[in-house]
Coordinates of C-alpha atoms and ligand atoms in Angstrom, one line a residue:
X129 CA -13.9 -35.9 75.0
X130 CA -14.6 -34.6 71.5
X131 CA -14.0 -30.9 71.4
X132 CA -12.0 -30.8 74.6
X133 CA -8.9 -28.7 74.3
X134 CA -5.4 -29.1 75.7
X135 CA -4.6 -25.4 75.7
X136 CA -3.9 -25.6 79.5
X137 CA -1.2 -28.2 79.2
X138 CA 2.2 -26.7 79.8
X139 CA 5.4 -28.3 78.7
X140 CA 6.5 -29.2 82.3
X141 CA 3.1 -30.8 82.9
X142 CA 3.4 -32.8 79.7
X143 CA 6.8 -34.0 80.8
X144 CA 5.4 -35.0 84.2
X145 CA 2.9 -37.2 82.5
X146 CA 5.8 -39.4 81.4
X147 CA 5.0 -39.0 77.7
X148 CA 7.7 -39.3 75.0
X149 CA 9.1 -36.1 73.6
X150 CA 7.2 -36.8 70.4
X151 CA 3.9 -37.2 72.2
X152 CA 4.6 -34.0 74.1
X153 CA 5.0 -32.3 70.7
X154 CA 1.6 -33.5 69.6
X155 CA 0.0 -32.3 72.8
X156 CA 1.5 -28.8 72.3
X157 CA -1.1 -26.1 72.9
X158 CA -1.0 -25.0 69.2
X159 CA -2.5 -28.2 68.1
X160 CA -6.2 -28.1 68.5
X161 CA -8.2 -31.0 69.9
X162 CA -9.4 -33.9 67.7
X163 CA -10.2 -37.5 67.3
X164 CA -6.9 -38.8 66.1
X165 CA -7.3 -42.1 67.9
X166 CA -11.0 -42.6 67.5
X167 CA -10.6 -45.6 65.3
X168 CA -8.2 -47.4 67.6
X169 CA -9.6 -47.3 71.1
X170 CA -8.9 -51.0 71.6
X171 CA -5.2 -50.6 70.9
X172 CA -3.8 -48.6 73.7
X173 CA -0.3 -49.5 73.1
X174 CA -0.3 -47.7 69.7
X175 CA 1.2 -44.4 69.3
X176 CA -1.9 -42.7 67.9
X177 CA -4.1 -43.9 70.8
X178 CA -1.7 -42.3 73.4
X179 CA -2.3 -39.0 71.7
X180 CA -6.0 -39.1 72.8
X181 CA -8.4 -36.7 71.2
X182 CA -6.1 -34.3 69.4
X183 CA -7.3 -32.3 66.5
X184 CA -4.8 -31.4 63.8
X185 CA -5.1 -28.1 61.9
X186 CA -7.5 -28.2 59.0
X187 CA -5.0 -27.6 56.2
X188 CA -1.9 -29.6 55.6
X189 CA 0.6 -28.1 53.3
X190 CA 2.4 -30.5 51.0
X191 CA 6.0 -29.8 50.5
X192 CA 8.4 -31.2 47.9
X193 CA 11.9 -30.2 47.0
X194 CA 14.8 -30.9 44.7
X195 CA 16.8 -32.2 47.8
X196 CA 16.2 -32.6 51.5
X197 CA 17.8 -29.2 52.3
X198 CA 15.5 -27.4 50.0
X199 CA 12.4 -29.2 51.2
X200 CA 13.2 -28.4 54.8
X201 CA 14.1 -24.8 54.0
X202 CA 10.6 -24.5 52.6
X203 CA 9.2 -26.1 55.7
X204 CA 11.2 -23.7 57.8
X205 CA 9.8 -20.7 56.0
X206 CA 6.3 -22.1 56.3
X207 CA 6.4 -23.2 59.9
X208 CA 5.2 -20.1 61.5
X209 CA 2.0 -19.8 59.7
X210 CA 1.4 -23.5 58.8
X211 CA 1.5 -25.8 61.8
X212 CA 0.8 -28.8 59.7
X213 CA 2.9 -30.0 56.8
X214 CA 3.5 -33.1 54.6
X215 CA 7.0 -33.9 53.6
X216 CA 7.1 -35.6 50.2
X217 CA 10.1 -37.8 50.5
X218 CA 9.3 -39.5 47.2
X219 CA 10.1 -36.2 45.3
X220 CA 13.7 -36.3 46.6
X221 CA 16.4 -37.8 44.5
X222 CA 18.1 -39.2 47.6
X223 CA 15.3 -39.6 50.3
X224 CA 17.7 -41.6 52.5
X225 CA 19.4 -38.3 53.4
X226 CA 16.2 -36.8 54.7
X227 CA 15.6 -38.3 58.2
X228 CA 18.6 -36.5 59.8
X229 CA 17.4 -33.1 58.4
X230 CA 13.9 -33.9 59.4
X231 CA 15.1 -34.6 63.0
X232 CA 16.7 -31.1 63.2
X233 CA 13.5 -29.6 61.9
X234 CA 11.1 -31.4 64.2
X235 CA 13.3 -30.7 67.2
X236 CA 13.4 -27.0 66.5
X237 CA 9.7 -26.8 65.6
X238 CA 7.8 -28.8 68.2
X239 CA 4.5 -27.1 67.4
X240 CA 4.5 -28.3 63.8
X241 CA 2.7 -31.6 63.0
X242 CA 4.5 -33.5 60.2
X243 CA 3.3 -36.2 57.9
X244 CA 6.1 -38.2 56.3
X245 CA 5.1 -39.5 52.8
X246 CA 7.1 -41.7 50.4
X247 CA 4.5 -42.7 47.8
X248 CA 5.6 -45.4 45.5
X249 CA 5.4 -45.0 41.7
X250 CA 2.8 -47.8 41.5
X251 CA 0.5 -45.8 43.8
X252 CA 0.9 -42.5 41.9
X253 CA 4.0 -41.2 43.7
X254 CA 7.6 -40.9 42.6
X255 CA 9.4 -43.4 44.8
X256 CA 11.0 -46.1 42.7
X257 CA 12.4 -48.3 45.5
X258 CA 10.8 -51.6 46.8
X259 CA 8.3 -51.7 49.7
X260 CA 11.0 -52.7 52.1
X261 CA 12.9 -49.5 51.5
X262 CA 9.7 -47.4 51.7
X263 CA 8.9 -48.9 55.1
X264 CA 12.5 -48.5 56.3
X265 CA 12.3 -44.8 55.4
X266 CA 8.9 -44.3 57.0
X267 CA 10.2 -45.9 60.2
X268 CA 13.2 -43.6 60.1
X269 CA 11.2 -40.4 59.6
X270 CA 8.9 -41.5 62.4
X271 CA 11.9 -41.9 64.6
X272 CA 13.1 -38.5 63.4
X273 CA 9.9 -36.8 64.7
X274 CA 7.2 -37.1 62.0
X275 CA 4.1 -37.7 64.1
X276 CA 2.2 -39.2 61.2
X277 CA 3.3 -41.3 58.2
X278 CA 1.3 -42.0 55.0
X279 CA 1.0 -45.7 54.0
X280 CA -0.8 -46.5 50.8
X281 CA -3.2 -49.4 50.9
X282 CA -1.1 -51.2 48.2
X283 CA 1.8 -51.2 50.6
X284 CA -0.3 -52.1 53.7
X285 CA -1.6 -55.1 51.7
X286 CA 1.9 -56.4 51.4
X287 CA 3.0 -55.7 54.9
X288 CA 3.0 -58.2 57.8
X289 CA 0.6 -57.1 60.5
X290 CA 3.6 -56.9 62.9
X291 CA 5.3 -54.4 60.6
X292 CA 2.2 -52.2 60.5
X293 CA 2.0 -52.6 64.3
X294 CA 5.6 -51.6 64.7
X295 CA 5.1 -48.5 62.6
X296 CA 2.0 -47.5 64.5
X297 CA 4.1 -47.7 67.7
X298 CA 6.2 -44.9 66.3
X299 CA 3.7 -42.6 64.5
X300 CA 0.0 -42.3 63.6
X301 CA -0.7 -44.0 60.3
X302 CA -2.6 -42.3 57.5
X303 CA -3.7 -45.2 55.3
X304 CA -4.2 -43.8 51.9
X305 CA -5.9 -44.7 48.6
X306 CA -5.7 -42.6 45.4
X307 CA -7.9 -43.0 42.3
X308 CA -6.4 -41.0 39.4
X309 CA -9.3 -41.7 37.0
X310 CA -12.5 -41.1 38.8
X311 CA -14.7 -41.1 41.9
X312 CA -16.3 -44.5 42.3
X313 CA -16.9 -47.3 44.8
X314 CA -15.9 -45.1 47.8
X315 CA -17.7 -47.3 50.3
X316 CA -16.2 -50.5 48.9
X317 CA -12.8 -48.9 49.0
X318 CA -13.2 -47.9 52.7
X319 CA -14.4 -51.4 53.5
X320 CA -11.1 -52.8 52.1
X321 CA -9.1 -50.2 53.9
X322 CA -10.6 -50.8 57.3
X323 CA -9.3 -54.3 57.2
X324 CA -6.0 -52.6 58.2
X325 CA -5.8 -50.8 61.4
X326 CA -4.9 -47.1 61.0
X327 CA -5.4 -43.8 62.6
X328 CA -6.8 -42.0 59.5
X329 CA -8.3 -43.4 56.3
X330 CA -7.5 -41.1 53.4
X331 CA -9.4 -41.5 50.2
X332 CA -8.5 -39.2 47.3
X333 CA -10.4 -39.6 44.0
X334 CA -10.5 -37.6 40.8
X335 CA -13.5 -35.4 39.9
X336 CA -14.6 -35.7 36.3
X337 CA -17.8 -33.9 37.0
X338 CA -19.2 -31.5 39.7
X339 CA -21.4 -34.4 40.9
X340 CA -18.3 -36.3 41.9
X341 CA -17.8 -33.8 44.7
X342 CA -21.3 -34.6 45.9
X343 CA -20.4 -38.3 46.0
X344 CA -17.3 -37.6 48.1
X345 CA -19.3 -35.2 50.4
X346 CA -22.0 -37.8 51.0
X347 CA -19.5 -40.6 51.5
X348 CA -17.8 -38.5 54.3
X349 CA -21.1 -37.7 55.9
X350 CA -22.0 -41.4 56.0
X351 CA -18.9 -42.6 57.6
X352 CA -17.5 -39.7 59.6
X353 CA -18.9 -41.0 62.9
X354 CA -17.2 -44.4 62.6
X355 CA -13.8 -43.5 61.3
X356 CA -11.3 -40.6 61.2
X357 CA -11.5 -39.8 57.5
X358 CA -9.7 -37.6 55.1
X359 CA -11.5 -37.3 51.7
X360 CA -11.1 -35.0 48.7
X361 CA -11.4 -35.0 44.9
X362 CA -8.4 -34.1 42.8
X363 CA -8.7 -32.3 39.4
X364 CA -9.9 -28.9 38.4
X365 CA -13.5 -30.0 38.8
X366 CA -12.7 -31.2 42.3
X367 CA -11.6 -27.9 43.8
X368 CA -14.8 -27.4 45.7
X369 CA -14.4 -30.8 47.4
X370 CA -11.6 -29.4 49.6
X371 CA -14.1 -27.0 51.2
X372 CA -17.2 -29.3 51.1
X373 CA -15.2 -32.2 52.6
X374 CA -14.2 -30.1 55.5
X375 CA -17.9 -29.2 56.0
X376 CA -18.8 -32.9 55.7
X377 CA -16.3 -34.0 58.4
X378 CA -12.9 -34.7 56.7
X379 CA -10.3 -34.5 59.5
X380 CA -8.1 -32.3 57.3
X381 CA -7.4 -31.4 53.7
X382 CA -4.3 -30.5 51.6
X383 CA -3.2 -27.2 50.2
X384 CA -0.3 -26.3 47.9
X385 CA 2.6 -24.2 49.1
X386 CA 2.1 -21.8 46.1
X387 CA 0.4 -21.8 42.7
X388 CA 3.4 -23.3 41.0
X389 CA 4.2 -25.9 43.6
X390 CA 1.1 -28.0 43.5
X391 CA 1.8 -31.7 44.3
X392 CA -1.7 -32.9 43.1
X393 CA -3.9 -31.7 40.3
X394 CA -6.6 -29.2 41.3
X395 CA -4.8 -28.3 44.5
X396 CA -5.6 -24.9 45.9
X397 CA -3.0 -23.0 47.8
X398 CA -3.1 -23.3 51.6
X399 CA -3.2 -19.5 51.8
X400 CA -6.3 -19.4 49.6
X401 CA -8.0 -22.1 51.6
X402 CA -7.4 -20.2 54.8
X403 CA -7.7 -16.6 53.7
X404 CA -10.4 -16.8 50.9
X405 CA -12.4 -19.8 52.0
X406 CA -11.8 -19.5 55.7
X407 CA -11.5 -23.3 55.9
X408 CA -10.7 -23.2 59.6
X409 CA -14.2 -21.9 60.3
X410 CA -16.1 -24.1 57.9
X411 CA -18.4 -26.5 59.8
X412 CA -21.7 -28.3 59.2
X413 CA -23.6 -25.1 59.7
X414 CA -21.7 -23.1 57.1
X415 CA -23.9 -22.0 54.3
X416 CA -22.7 -22.7 50.8
X417 CA -22.9 -20.1 48.0
X418 CA -21.2 -20.3 44.6
X419 CA -20.8 -19.1 41.0
X420 CA -21.3 -21.6 38.2
X421 CA -20.1 -21.2 34.6
X422 CA -17.7 -22.4 32.0
X423 CA -15.0 -21.2 32.0
X424 CA -14.9 -20.2 35.7
X425 CA -11.3 -20.3 36.7
X426 CA -10.8 -16.5 36.3
X427 CA -13.9 -15.4 38.1
X428 CA -13.3 -12.8 40.7
X429 CA -16.6 -13.7 42.5
X430 CA -15.1 -16.0 45.1
X431 CA -12.6 -13.3 46.1
X432 CA -15.2 -10.6 46.6
X433 CA -18.0 -12.7 47.9
X434 CA -16.0 -14.5 50.5
X435 CA -14.6 -11.2 51.6
X436 CA -18.1 -9.8 51.9
X437 CA -19.3 -12.9 53.9
X438 CA -16.4 -12.4 56.3
X439 CA -17.0 -8.7 56.6
X440 CA -20.7 -9.1 57.4
X441 CA -20.1 -12.0 59.8
X442 CA -22.0 -14.6 57.7
X443 CA -21.1 -18.2 58.4
X444 CA -20.9 -19.0 54.7
X445 CA -18.4 -19.9 52.0
X446 CA -18.5 -19.0 48.3
X447 CA -17.2 -21.5 45.8
X448 CA -16.5 -21.5 42.0
X449 CA -18.3 -24.4 40.3
X450 CA -16.9 -25.3 36.9
X451 CA -20.2 -26.4 35.2
X452 CA -19.3 -27.9 31.9
X453 CA -22.9 -28.9 31.4
X454 CA -26.2 -27.7 32.8
X455 CA -27.3 -31.2 33.6
X456 CA -24.2 -31.8 35.9
X457 CA -24.7 -28.4 37.5
X458 CA -28.4 -29.1 38.3
X459 CA -27.7 -32.5 39.7
X460 CA -25.0 -31.0 41.9
X461 CA -27.1 -28.1 43.1
X462 CA -29.9 -30.5 44.0
X463 CA -27.6 -32.3 46.4
X464 CA -25.3 -29.6 47.8
X465 CA -27.1 -27.6 50.4
X466 CA -26.5 -24.5 48.3
X467 CA -28.2 -21.3 49.5
X468 CA -27.4 -19.0 46.6
X469 CA -25.9 -19.4 43.2
X470 CA -24.6 -16.9 40.7
X471 CA -24.9 -18.0 37.1
X472 CA -22.6 -16.8 34.4
X473 CA -21.7 -17.7 30.8
X474 CA -22.9 -19.8 29.1
X475 CA -25.9 -20.9 31.3
X476 CA -27.7 -17.7 32.0
X477 CA -30.5 -18.3 29.5
X478 CA -30.6 -22.1 29.4
X479 CA -31.1 -22.3 33.2
X480 CA -34.5 -20.5 33.1
X481 CA -36.7 -23.5 32.4
X482 CA -35.2 -25.4 35.2
X483 CA -36.1 -22.9 37.9
X484 CA -39.3 -23.1 40.0
X485 CA -40.0 -19.4 39.6
X486 CA -38.5 -16.2 38.4
X487 CA -39.5 -12.6 39.0
X488 CA -41.4 -10.9 36.1
X489 CA -38.5 -8.7 35.2
X490 CA -36.1 -11.7 34.9
X491 CA -38.7 -13.5 32.7
X492 CA -38.9 -10.5 30.5
X493 CA -35.1 -10.3 30.2
X494 CA -34.9 -14.0 29.5
X495 CA -31.7 -14.4 31.4
X496 CA -31.0 -15.2 35.1
X497 CA -27.7 -14.6 36.9
X498 CA -28.9 -15.1 40.5
X499 CA -30.6 -18.1 42.1
X500 CA -31.9 -18.4 45.6
X501 CA -32.8 -21.7 47.1
X502 CA -35.7 -21.5 49.5
X503 CA -36.0 -23.6 52.7
X504 CA -38.2 -26.2 50.8
X505 CA -35.5 -26.6 48.1
X506 CA -37.2 -24.6 45.4
X507 CA -35.0 -22.5 43.1
X508 CA -35.9 -18.9 42.4
X509 CA -34.3 -16.9 39.7
X510 CA -33.4 -13.1 39.6
X511 CA -31.3 -10.9 37.4
X512 CA -29.0 -8.5 39.1
X513 CA -27.1 -7.5 35.9
X514 CA -29.8 -4.8 35.5
X515 CA -28.9 -3.1 38.8
X516 CA -25.2 -3.5 37.8
X517 CA -25.8 -1.3 34.8
X518 CA -28.4 1.1 36.2
X519 CA -26.9 1.9 39.6
X520 CA -23.5 3.2 38.4
X521 CA -25.3 5.4 35.8
X522 CA -27.9 6.7 38.3
X523 CA -25.1 7.8 40.5
X524 CA -23.9 10.1 37.7
X525 CA -27.0 11.1 35.6
X526 CA -30.7 11.1 35.6
X527 CA -31.9 8.3 33.3
X528 CA -35.3 9.7 32.4
X529 CA -35.1 10.6 28.7
X530 CA -31.3 10.0 28.7
X531 CA -30.1 9.0 25.2
X532 CA -28.3 5.7 25.6
X533 CA -26.6 3.5 23.0
X534 CA -26.3 -0.2 23.9
X535 CA -23.8 -2.3 21.8
X536 CA -24.8 -5.9 21.7
X537 CA -28.0 -8.0 22.0
X538 CA -26.9 -10.9 24.2
X539 CA -27.8 -11.7 27.8
X540 CA -26.0 -8.7 29.3
X541 CA -27.3 -6.3 26.7
X542 CA -30.9 -7.5 27.4
X543 CA -30.5 -6.8 31.1
X544 CA -29.2 -3.3 30.3
X545 CA -31.8 -2.5 27.7
X546 CA -34.8 -3.6 29.8
X547 CA -33.4 -2.0 32.9
X548 CA -32.8 1.4 31.2
X549 CA -36.1 1.4 29.4
X550 CA -37.7 0.8 32.8
X551 CA -36.0 4.0 34.1
X552 CA -37.4 6.0 31.2
X553 CA -34.3 6.2 29.0
X554 CA -34.3 6.4 25.2
X555 CA -32.4 3.3 24.2
X556 CA -30.7 2.6 20.9
X557 CA -29.4 -0.9 20.0
X558 CA -26.5 -1.7 17.7
X559 CA -25.6 -5.3 17.2
X560 CA -23.4 -7.2 14.9
X561 CA -26.2 -9.4 13.8
X562 CA -28.9 -6.9 13.0
X563 CA -31.9 -9.2 13.2
X564 CA -31.1 -10.1 16.8
X565 CA -30.8 -6.4 17.6
X566 CA -34.2 -5.7 16.0
X567 CA -35.8 -8.5 18.0
X568 CA -34.6 -7.1 21.3
X569 CA -35.7 -3.6 20.2
X570 CA -39.2 -4.9 19.5
X571 CA -39.5 -6.7 22.8
X572 CA -38.1 -3.8 24.9
X573 CA -39.8 -1.0 22.8
X574 CA -36.3 0.4 22.1
X575 CA -34.8 1.5 18.7
X576 CA -32.1 0.0 16.6
X577 CA -29.6 2.1 14.6
X578 CA -27.1 1.6 11.8
X579 CA -23.4 1.8 12.4
X580 CA -23.1 4.2 9.5
X581 CA -25.2 6.7 11.4
X582 CA -23.0 6.6 14.5
X583 CA -20.8 9.5 13.5
X584 CA -23.8 11.8 13.2
X585 CA -25.2 11.1 16.6
X586 CA -24.4 12.2 20.2
X587 CA -25.4 10.1 23.2
X588 CA -25.5 10.7 26.9
X589 CA -24.1 7.2 27.4
X590 CA -22.6 4.5 25.2
X591 CA -22.6 1.0 26.9
X592 CA -20.5 -1.9 25.5
X593 CA -22.4 -5.1 26.3
X594 CA -20.5 -7.2 23.7
X595 CA -17.5 -9.3 24.6
X596 CA -15.2 -7.3 22.3
X597 CA -12.1 -6.1 24.2
X598 CA -12.3 -8.9 26.8
X599 CA -8.8 -10.0 27.9
X600 CA -6.9 -7.7 25.5
X601 CA -6.1 -4.1 24.9
X602 CA -6.2 -4.4 21.0
X603 CA -9.9 -4.6 20.3
X604 CA -12.6 -2.0 20.6
X605 CA -16.3 -2.4 19.4
X606 CA -16.1 1.3 18.2
X607 CA -13.4 3.3 16.5
X608 CA -12.4 6.7 18.0
X609 CA -14.5 8.7 15.6
X610 CA -17.6 6.7 16.4
X611 CA -17.4 7.6 20.1
X612 CA -19.6 10.6 20.8
X613 CA -21.0 10.6 24.3
X614 CA -20.7 12.2 27.7
X615 CA -20.1 8.7 29.4
X616 CA -18.7 5.5 28.0
X617 CA -19.4 2.4 30.1
X618 CA -17.7 -0.9 29.3
X619 CA -19.1 -4.1 30.8
X620 CA -15.8 -5.8 30.1
X621 CA -13.9 -5.6 33.4
X622 CA -10.6 -7.2 32.5
X623 CA -8.5 -5.4 31.5
X624 CA -9.4 -2.5 33.8
X625 CA -8.8 -0.1 31.0
X626 CA -10.1 -1.5 27.7
X627 CA -9.2 0.0 24.4
X628 CA -12.7 1.4 24.2
X629 CA -12.3 3.2 27.5
X630 CA -8.8 4.5 26.5
X631 CA -10.2 5.9 23.2
X632 CA -13.2 7.4 25.0
X633 CA -10.9 9.2 27.5
X634 CA -8.8 10.6 24.6
X635 CA -12.1 11.9 23.2
X636 CA -12.8 13.7 26.5
X637 CA -15.6 11.3 27.6
X638 CA -16.1 10.3 31.3
X639 CA -15.6 6.6 31.5
X640 CA -17.2 3.9 33.7
X641 CA -15.2 0.7 34.1
X642 CA -16.7 -2.8 34.0
X643 CA -15.6 -3.4 37.6
X644 CA -18.3 -1.0 38.8
X645 CA -21.0 -3.1 37.1
X646 CA -19.3 -6.3 38.4
X647 CA -19.4 -5.1 42.0
X648 CA -22.9 -3.7 41.8
X649 CA -24.4 -6.8 40.4
X650 CA -22.5 -8.9 43.0
X651 CA -23.5 -6.6 45.8
X652 CA -27.1 -7.0 44.8
X653 CA -26.7 -10.8 44.8
X654 CA -25.2 -10.7 48.3
X655 CA -28.1 -8.6 49.6
X656 CA -30.6 -11.0 48.1
X657 CA -28.9 -14.1 49.6
X658 CA -28.0 -12.8 53.0
X659 CA -30.5 -9.9 53.6
X660 CA -27.5 -7.8 54.8
X661 CA -26.1 -4.7 53.1
X662 CA -23.1 -5.5 50.9
X663 CA -19.8 -3.9 51.7
X664 CA -19.5 -2.3 48.2
X665 CA -16.4 -0.3 48.9
X666 CA -14.5 -3.3 50.1
X667 CA -15.7 -5.4 47.2
X668 CA -14.6 -2.7 44.7
X669 CA -11.2 -2.5 46.4
X670 CA -10.7 -6.2 46.1
X671 CA -11.6 -6.3 42.4
X672 CA -9.4 -3.3 41.6
X673 CA -6.4 -4.9 43.3
X674 CA -7.0 -8.3 41.7
X675 CA -7.2 -6.7 38.3
X676 CA -4.0 -4.8 38.9
X677 CA -2.3 -8.0 40.0
X678 CA -3.5 -9.8 36.9
X679 CA -2.4 -7.0 34.6
X680 CA 1.1 -7.2 36.2
X681 CA 1.2 -11.0 36.0
X682 CA -0.3 -11.2 32.5
X683 CA 2.1 -13.1 30.3
X684 CA 0.2 -13.4 27.1
X685 CA -2.5 -15.7 28.5
X686 CA -6.0 -14.6 27.4
X687 CA -8.1 -13.9 30.4
X688 CA -11.8 -14.3 30.1
X689 CA -14.0 -12.0 32.1
X690 CA -16.9 -9.8 31.5
X691 CA -18.9 -8.0 34.1
X692 CA -21.7 -10.6 34.2
Ligands
ATR1002 P1 -23.6 -12.3 27.4 O1 -24.5 -13.1 28.1 O2 -22.3 -12.0 28.2 O3 -24.2 -11.0 26.9 P2 -23.8 -13.4 24.8 O4 -25.3 -13.6 25.1 O5 -23.1 -14.5 24.2 O6 -23.0 -13.1 26.1 O7 -23.7 -12.0 23.9 C1 -22.5 -11.6 23.4 C2 -22.7 -10.3 22.6 O8 -21.5 -9.9 22.1 C3 -23.6 -10.5 21.4 O9 -24.4 -9.4 21.2 C4 -22.6 -10.7 20.2 O10 -23.1 -10.2 19.0 P3 -24.0 -11.2 18.1 O11 -25.4 -11.2 18.7 O12 -24.1 -10.5 16.8 O13 -23.4 -12.5 18.0 C5 -21.6 -9.7 20.7 N1 -20.3 -10.0 20.1 C6 -19.5 -11.0 20.3 N2 -18.4 -11.0 19.6 C7 -18.5 -9.9 18.8 C8 -17.7 -9.2 17.8 N3 -16.5 -9.8 17.5 N4 -18.1 -8.1 17.3 C9 -19.3 -7.6 17.6 N5 -20.1 -8.1 18.5 C10 -19.7 -9.2 19.1

């Protein structure tokens, strides 16, 4: 029966089957087929088993509120686009007032699947009452139309089996366990949980490393055939588990209503899960790509890469991996079937010795920003920062003999210097620490220059490859009278107009924003990974819009982003 749909079942037909109103609601065409009752085939009198093989939507939106009215107003506003919600009764000051309101909601929204949750304080929720009150409330919300109720294992352990049975006669039970400290003993925990009959077993742990996501993913893969499981890792490091778990067979996952209404740490908004990560389409065949760095929170790569994957019809998903250490990242990459990985600060140079091979140009630059994993698991390194610098310039000027000043001598500067020398440009390097600049100049057969001489010289292009100006409009690597060039190109992409670019415009120079480099290097990565042409125009539009939104929302928080 798995995979069979119910889209042909009309309401009168459902009525004629003699099912309760609640069961009819669950069989409504908008709910997709699934294995809700797989774990309880022997218990045909239970509510869940009567629902046969229904599939719930992939993303459940957790909703809290300052009172029942507010919670259900939010549910009301969401209902159209989100046919699966969790009502957090434990967040309400008077949860006893909720069932009546919930009844009104479920009756007017038969297509919405609702989980009623009243998590006790001892299990990480906010409900302070005794277990008897918790069960009473769960029974009432089930009567009021919640098709599923969440019961923590701590509560189940103290219930009589007849009580659990009775509850399951009214609603499908999601038996849950939360670990707020780490991700450990997942198999052992499931073993303990399956001592209690339930319709779903939900295990939520906390990721303290990237590898914890791998443990969760493998756990789900091991047990998904035997039980209906829901698994994910909380915490900022666990964000990727929400997508990887869906790929590994988790029946559904949770998303926040909005960025400031998260009911669990590391929750991603439901909208992001659906529109950026396309979680509804993620399956075992979905290819995984990602960007790894520290910090990574502000990276725009997931937004543009996921859009490009969608545009080019690639069954793939692009994730942001918060790699606090290279060791954790490498362990994770080994286990996640990752096809392509973008590497950003601070791992671009340190990752090189861990790769199986790099192209000669990347070896010369000494920094890698793109990894491809071959079918046999080997990791190959490339550097697309070079094309990110060269392409926007080549679209404007001939590089042969062009006189170009590169500010900086770090990873991004190295990619620029080697790439420009390769195109025949005359390259001058100016770096804060002069020795480092001289070393790069020797390696790349470029020249260094003194800051004092700047005012005397004219350039075709000045490129800022330092991090000065990142996240603010106060700092510039050069003063106005030091800017003498036809073009000024800033690798810093946030803010969209850095102080350097503003000064350059005032001096009459043409400017090239960091977003161009960002998009070009990302486009090249996309082409290396997928073999398809990258939708550059779309990618640039997304970056430009995201930067404008950030600029509008900026409230003094320092954003960290450089076009590499
Ligand atoms: P990336 O890989 O993004 O290039 P990086 O390798 O850390 O990052 O390089 C940062 C560059 O910005 C370096 O050239 C650094 O100069 P030093 O080599 O002298 O450290 C430059 N940089 C950072 N902060 C700077 C500042 N306040 N003034 C001038 N240059 C700065």
